[in-house]
XYZ file of N, CA and C in Angstrom:
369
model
N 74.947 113.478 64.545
C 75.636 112.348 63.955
C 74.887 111.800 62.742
N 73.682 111.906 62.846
C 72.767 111.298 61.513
C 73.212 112.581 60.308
N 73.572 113.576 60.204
C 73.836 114.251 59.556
C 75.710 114.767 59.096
N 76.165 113.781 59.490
C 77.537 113.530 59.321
C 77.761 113.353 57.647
N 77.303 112.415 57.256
C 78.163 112.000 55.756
C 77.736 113.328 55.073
N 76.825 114.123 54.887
C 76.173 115.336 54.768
C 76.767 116.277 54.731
N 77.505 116.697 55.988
C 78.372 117.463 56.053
C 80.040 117.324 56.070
N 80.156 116.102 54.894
C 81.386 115.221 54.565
C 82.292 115.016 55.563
N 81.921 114.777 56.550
C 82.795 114.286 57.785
C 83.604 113.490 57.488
N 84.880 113.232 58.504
C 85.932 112.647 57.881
C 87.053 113.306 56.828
N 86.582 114.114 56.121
C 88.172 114.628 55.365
C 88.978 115.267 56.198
N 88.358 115.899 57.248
C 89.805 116.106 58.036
C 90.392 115.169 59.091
N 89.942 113.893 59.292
C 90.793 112.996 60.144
C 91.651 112.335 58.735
N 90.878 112.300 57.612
C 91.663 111.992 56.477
C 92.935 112.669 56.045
N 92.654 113.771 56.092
C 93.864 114.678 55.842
C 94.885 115.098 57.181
N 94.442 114.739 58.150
C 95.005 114.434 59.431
C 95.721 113.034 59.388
N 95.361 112.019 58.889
C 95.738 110.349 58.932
C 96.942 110.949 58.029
N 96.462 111.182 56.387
C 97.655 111.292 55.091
C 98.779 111.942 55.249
N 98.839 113.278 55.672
C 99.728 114.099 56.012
C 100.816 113.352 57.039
N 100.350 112.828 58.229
C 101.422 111.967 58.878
C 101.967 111.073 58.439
N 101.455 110.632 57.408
C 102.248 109.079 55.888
C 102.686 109.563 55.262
N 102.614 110.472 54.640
C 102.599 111.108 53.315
C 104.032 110.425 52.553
N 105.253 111.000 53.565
C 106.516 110.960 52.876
C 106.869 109.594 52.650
N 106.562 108.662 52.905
C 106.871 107.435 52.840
C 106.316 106.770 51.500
N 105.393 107.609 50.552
C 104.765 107.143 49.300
C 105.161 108.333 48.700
N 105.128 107.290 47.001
C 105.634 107.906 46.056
C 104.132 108.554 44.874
N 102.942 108.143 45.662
C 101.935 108.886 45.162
C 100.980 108.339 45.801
N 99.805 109.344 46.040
C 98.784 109.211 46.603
C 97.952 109.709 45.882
N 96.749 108.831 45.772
C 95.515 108.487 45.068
C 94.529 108.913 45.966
N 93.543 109.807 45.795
C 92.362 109.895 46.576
C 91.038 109.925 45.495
N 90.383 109.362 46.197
C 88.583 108.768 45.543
C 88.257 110.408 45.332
N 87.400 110.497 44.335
C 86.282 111.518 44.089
C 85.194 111.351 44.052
N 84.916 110.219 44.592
C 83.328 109.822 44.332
C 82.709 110.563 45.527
N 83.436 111.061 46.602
C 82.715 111.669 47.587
C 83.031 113.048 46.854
N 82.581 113.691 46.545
C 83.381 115.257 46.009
C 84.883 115.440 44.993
N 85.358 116.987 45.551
C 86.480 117.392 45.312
C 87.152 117.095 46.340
N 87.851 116.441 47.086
C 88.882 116.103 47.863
C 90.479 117.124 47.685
N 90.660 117.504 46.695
C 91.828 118.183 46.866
C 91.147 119.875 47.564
N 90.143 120.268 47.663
C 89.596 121.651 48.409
C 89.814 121.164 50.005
N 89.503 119.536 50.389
C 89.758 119.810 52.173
C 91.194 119.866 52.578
N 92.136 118.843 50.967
C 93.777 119.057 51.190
C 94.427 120.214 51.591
N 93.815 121.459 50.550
C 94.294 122.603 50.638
C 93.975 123.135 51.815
N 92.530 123.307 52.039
C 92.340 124.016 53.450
C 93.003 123.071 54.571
N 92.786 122.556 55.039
C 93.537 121.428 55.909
C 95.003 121.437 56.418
N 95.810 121.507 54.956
C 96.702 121.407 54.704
C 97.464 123.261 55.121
N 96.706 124.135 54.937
C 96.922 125.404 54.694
C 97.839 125.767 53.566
N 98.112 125.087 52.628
C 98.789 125.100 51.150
C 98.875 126.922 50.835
N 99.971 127.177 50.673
C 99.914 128.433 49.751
C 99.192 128.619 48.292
N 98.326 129.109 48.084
C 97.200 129.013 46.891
C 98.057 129.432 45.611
N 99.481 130.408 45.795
C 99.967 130.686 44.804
C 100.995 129.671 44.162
N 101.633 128.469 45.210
C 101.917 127.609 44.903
C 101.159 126.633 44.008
N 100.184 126.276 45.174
C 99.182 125.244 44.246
C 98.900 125.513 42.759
N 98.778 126.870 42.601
C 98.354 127.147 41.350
C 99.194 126.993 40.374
N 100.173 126.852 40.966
C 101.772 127.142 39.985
C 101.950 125.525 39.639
N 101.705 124.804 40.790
C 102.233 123.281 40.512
C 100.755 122.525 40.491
N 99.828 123.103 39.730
C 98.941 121.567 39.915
C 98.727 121.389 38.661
N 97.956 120.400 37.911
C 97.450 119.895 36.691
C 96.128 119.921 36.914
N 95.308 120.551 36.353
C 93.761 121.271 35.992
C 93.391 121.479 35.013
N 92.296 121.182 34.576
C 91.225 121.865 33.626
C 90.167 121.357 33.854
N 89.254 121.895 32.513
C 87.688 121.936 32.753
C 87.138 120.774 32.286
N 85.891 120.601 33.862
C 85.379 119.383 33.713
C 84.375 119.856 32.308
N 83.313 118.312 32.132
C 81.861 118.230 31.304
C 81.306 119.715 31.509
N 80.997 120.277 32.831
C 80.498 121.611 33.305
C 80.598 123.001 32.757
N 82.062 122.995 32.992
C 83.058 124.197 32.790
C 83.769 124.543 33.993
N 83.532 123.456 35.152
C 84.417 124.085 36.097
C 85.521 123.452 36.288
N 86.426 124.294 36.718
C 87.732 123.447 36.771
C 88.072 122.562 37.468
N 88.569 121.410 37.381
C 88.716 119.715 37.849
C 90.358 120.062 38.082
N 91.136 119.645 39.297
C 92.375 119.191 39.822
C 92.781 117.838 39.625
N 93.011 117.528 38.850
C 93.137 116.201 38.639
C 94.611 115.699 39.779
N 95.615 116.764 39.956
C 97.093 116.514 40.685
C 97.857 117.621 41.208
N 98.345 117.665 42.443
C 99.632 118.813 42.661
C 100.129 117.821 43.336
N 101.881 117.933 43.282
C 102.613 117.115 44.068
C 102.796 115.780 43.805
N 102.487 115.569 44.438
C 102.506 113.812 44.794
C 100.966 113.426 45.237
N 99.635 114.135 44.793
C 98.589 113.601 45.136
C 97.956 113.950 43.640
N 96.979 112.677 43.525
C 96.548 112.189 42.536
C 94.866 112.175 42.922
N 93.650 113.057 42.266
C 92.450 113.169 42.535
C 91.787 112.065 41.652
N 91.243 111.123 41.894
C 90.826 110.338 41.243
C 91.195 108.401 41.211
N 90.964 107.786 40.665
C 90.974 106.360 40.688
C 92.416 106.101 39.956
N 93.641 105.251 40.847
C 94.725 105.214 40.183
C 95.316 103.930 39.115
N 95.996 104.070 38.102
C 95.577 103.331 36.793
C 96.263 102.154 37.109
N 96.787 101.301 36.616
C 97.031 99.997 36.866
C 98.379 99.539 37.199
N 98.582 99.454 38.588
C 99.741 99.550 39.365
C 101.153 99.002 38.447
N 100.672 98.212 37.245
C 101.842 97.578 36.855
C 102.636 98.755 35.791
N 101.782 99.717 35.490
C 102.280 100.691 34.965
C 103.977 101.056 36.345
N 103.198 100.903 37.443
C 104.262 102.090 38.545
C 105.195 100.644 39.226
N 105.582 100.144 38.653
C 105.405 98.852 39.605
C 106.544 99.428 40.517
N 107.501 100.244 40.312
C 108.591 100.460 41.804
C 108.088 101.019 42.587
N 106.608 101.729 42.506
C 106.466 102.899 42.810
C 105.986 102.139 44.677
N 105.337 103.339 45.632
C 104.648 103.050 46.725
C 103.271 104.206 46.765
N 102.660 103.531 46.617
C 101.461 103.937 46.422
C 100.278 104.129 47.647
N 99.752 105.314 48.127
C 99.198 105.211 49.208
C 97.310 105.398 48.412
N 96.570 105.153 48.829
C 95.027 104.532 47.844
C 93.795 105.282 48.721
N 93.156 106.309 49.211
C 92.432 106.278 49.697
C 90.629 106.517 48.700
N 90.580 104.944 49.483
C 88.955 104.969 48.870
C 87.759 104.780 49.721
N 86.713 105.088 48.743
C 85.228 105.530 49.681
C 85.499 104.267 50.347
N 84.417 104.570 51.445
C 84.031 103.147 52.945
C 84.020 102.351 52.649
N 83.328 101.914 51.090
C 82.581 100.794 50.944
C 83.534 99.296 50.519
N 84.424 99.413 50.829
C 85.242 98.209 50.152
C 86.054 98.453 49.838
N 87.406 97.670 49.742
C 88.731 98.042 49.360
C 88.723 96.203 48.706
N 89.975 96.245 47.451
C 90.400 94.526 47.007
C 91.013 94.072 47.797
N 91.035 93.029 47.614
C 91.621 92.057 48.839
C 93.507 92.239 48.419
N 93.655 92.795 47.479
C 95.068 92.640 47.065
C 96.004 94.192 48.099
N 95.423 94.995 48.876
C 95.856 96.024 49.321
C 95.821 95.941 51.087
N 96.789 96.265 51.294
C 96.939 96.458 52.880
C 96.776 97.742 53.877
N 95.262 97.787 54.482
C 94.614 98.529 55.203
C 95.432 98.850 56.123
N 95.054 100.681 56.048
C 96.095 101.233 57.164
C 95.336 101.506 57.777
N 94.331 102.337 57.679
C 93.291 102.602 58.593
C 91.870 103.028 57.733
N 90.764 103.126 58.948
C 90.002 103.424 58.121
C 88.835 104.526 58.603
N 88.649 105.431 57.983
C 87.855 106.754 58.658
C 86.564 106.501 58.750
N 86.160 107.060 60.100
C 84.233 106.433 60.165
C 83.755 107.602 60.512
N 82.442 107.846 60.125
C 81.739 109.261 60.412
C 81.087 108.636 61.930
N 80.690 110.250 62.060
C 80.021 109.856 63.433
C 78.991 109.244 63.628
N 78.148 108.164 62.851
C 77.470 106.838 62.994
C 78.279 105.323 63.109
N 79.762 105.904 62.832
C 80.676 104.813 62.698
C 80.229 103.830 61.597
N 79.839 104.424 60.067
C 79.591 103.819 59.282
C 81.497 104.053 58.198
N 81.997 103.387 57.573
C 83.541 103.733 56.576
C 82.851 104.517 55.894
N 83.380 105.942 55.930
C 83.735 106.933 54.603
C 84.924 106.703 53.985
N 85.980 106.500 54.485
C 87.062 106.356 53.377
C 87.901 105.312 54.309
N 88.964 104.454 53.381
C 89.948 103.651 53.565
C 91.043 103.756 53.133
N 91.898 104.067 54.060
C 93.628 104.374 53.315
C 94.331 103.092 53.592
N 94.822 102.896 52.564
C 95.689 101.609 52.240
C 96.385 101.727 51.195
N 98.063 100.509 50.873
C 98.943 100.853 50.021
C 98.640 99.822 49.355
N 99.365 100.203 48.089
C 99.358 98.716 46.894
C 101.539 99.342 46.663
């Protein structure tokens, strides 16, 4: 358990939690500050790779490696300012550490120290 956040525990109760919401939002936002998050979607998810490839939006990070920024209806990264989407329904998952007081907590994923790795909630 001391070696949990380590071995990024939690993306699959995450991708276990999202997948059962999913259809009810019109985009979902996931944090990158813990990693690539769209690699546990896919595996998780068991996504056809020839799909994904066909429908996502990618290119190359600072590095040279390639960054997913979107496939679908999921959005890798911090989402821009709701008044842009305002009809929209928006599902938000961010690292443990805090969510604004303006968003309503759906749940929230704890590694096995029961410390928050991530928080899913809508705006």
């Amino acid at each position: 358990s001391h070696w949990s956040a380590s071995w990024q525990y939690g993306y699959k109760q995450l991708v276990n939690s999202v997948t059962n919401i999913q259809d009810s939002y019109d985009r979902i936002y996931i944090t990158t500050s813990l990693g690539r998050p769209h690699t546990y979607f896919l595996f998780y998810t068991q996504q056809d790779p020839l799909e994904y490839v066909a429908n996502r939006d990618a290119g190359g990070d600072a590095f040279g490696f390639t960054e997913t920024r979107s496939y679908g209806k999921y959005y890798f990264g911090d989402p821009p300012p709701k008044s842009d989407f305002s009809d929209e329904q928006w599902l938000v998952i961010s690292k443990g550490d805090g969510v604004s007081d303006d968003t309503a907590v759906i749940e929230t994923i704890l590694n096995l120290n029961q410390d928050p790795v991530f928080v899913i909630h809508s705006l």
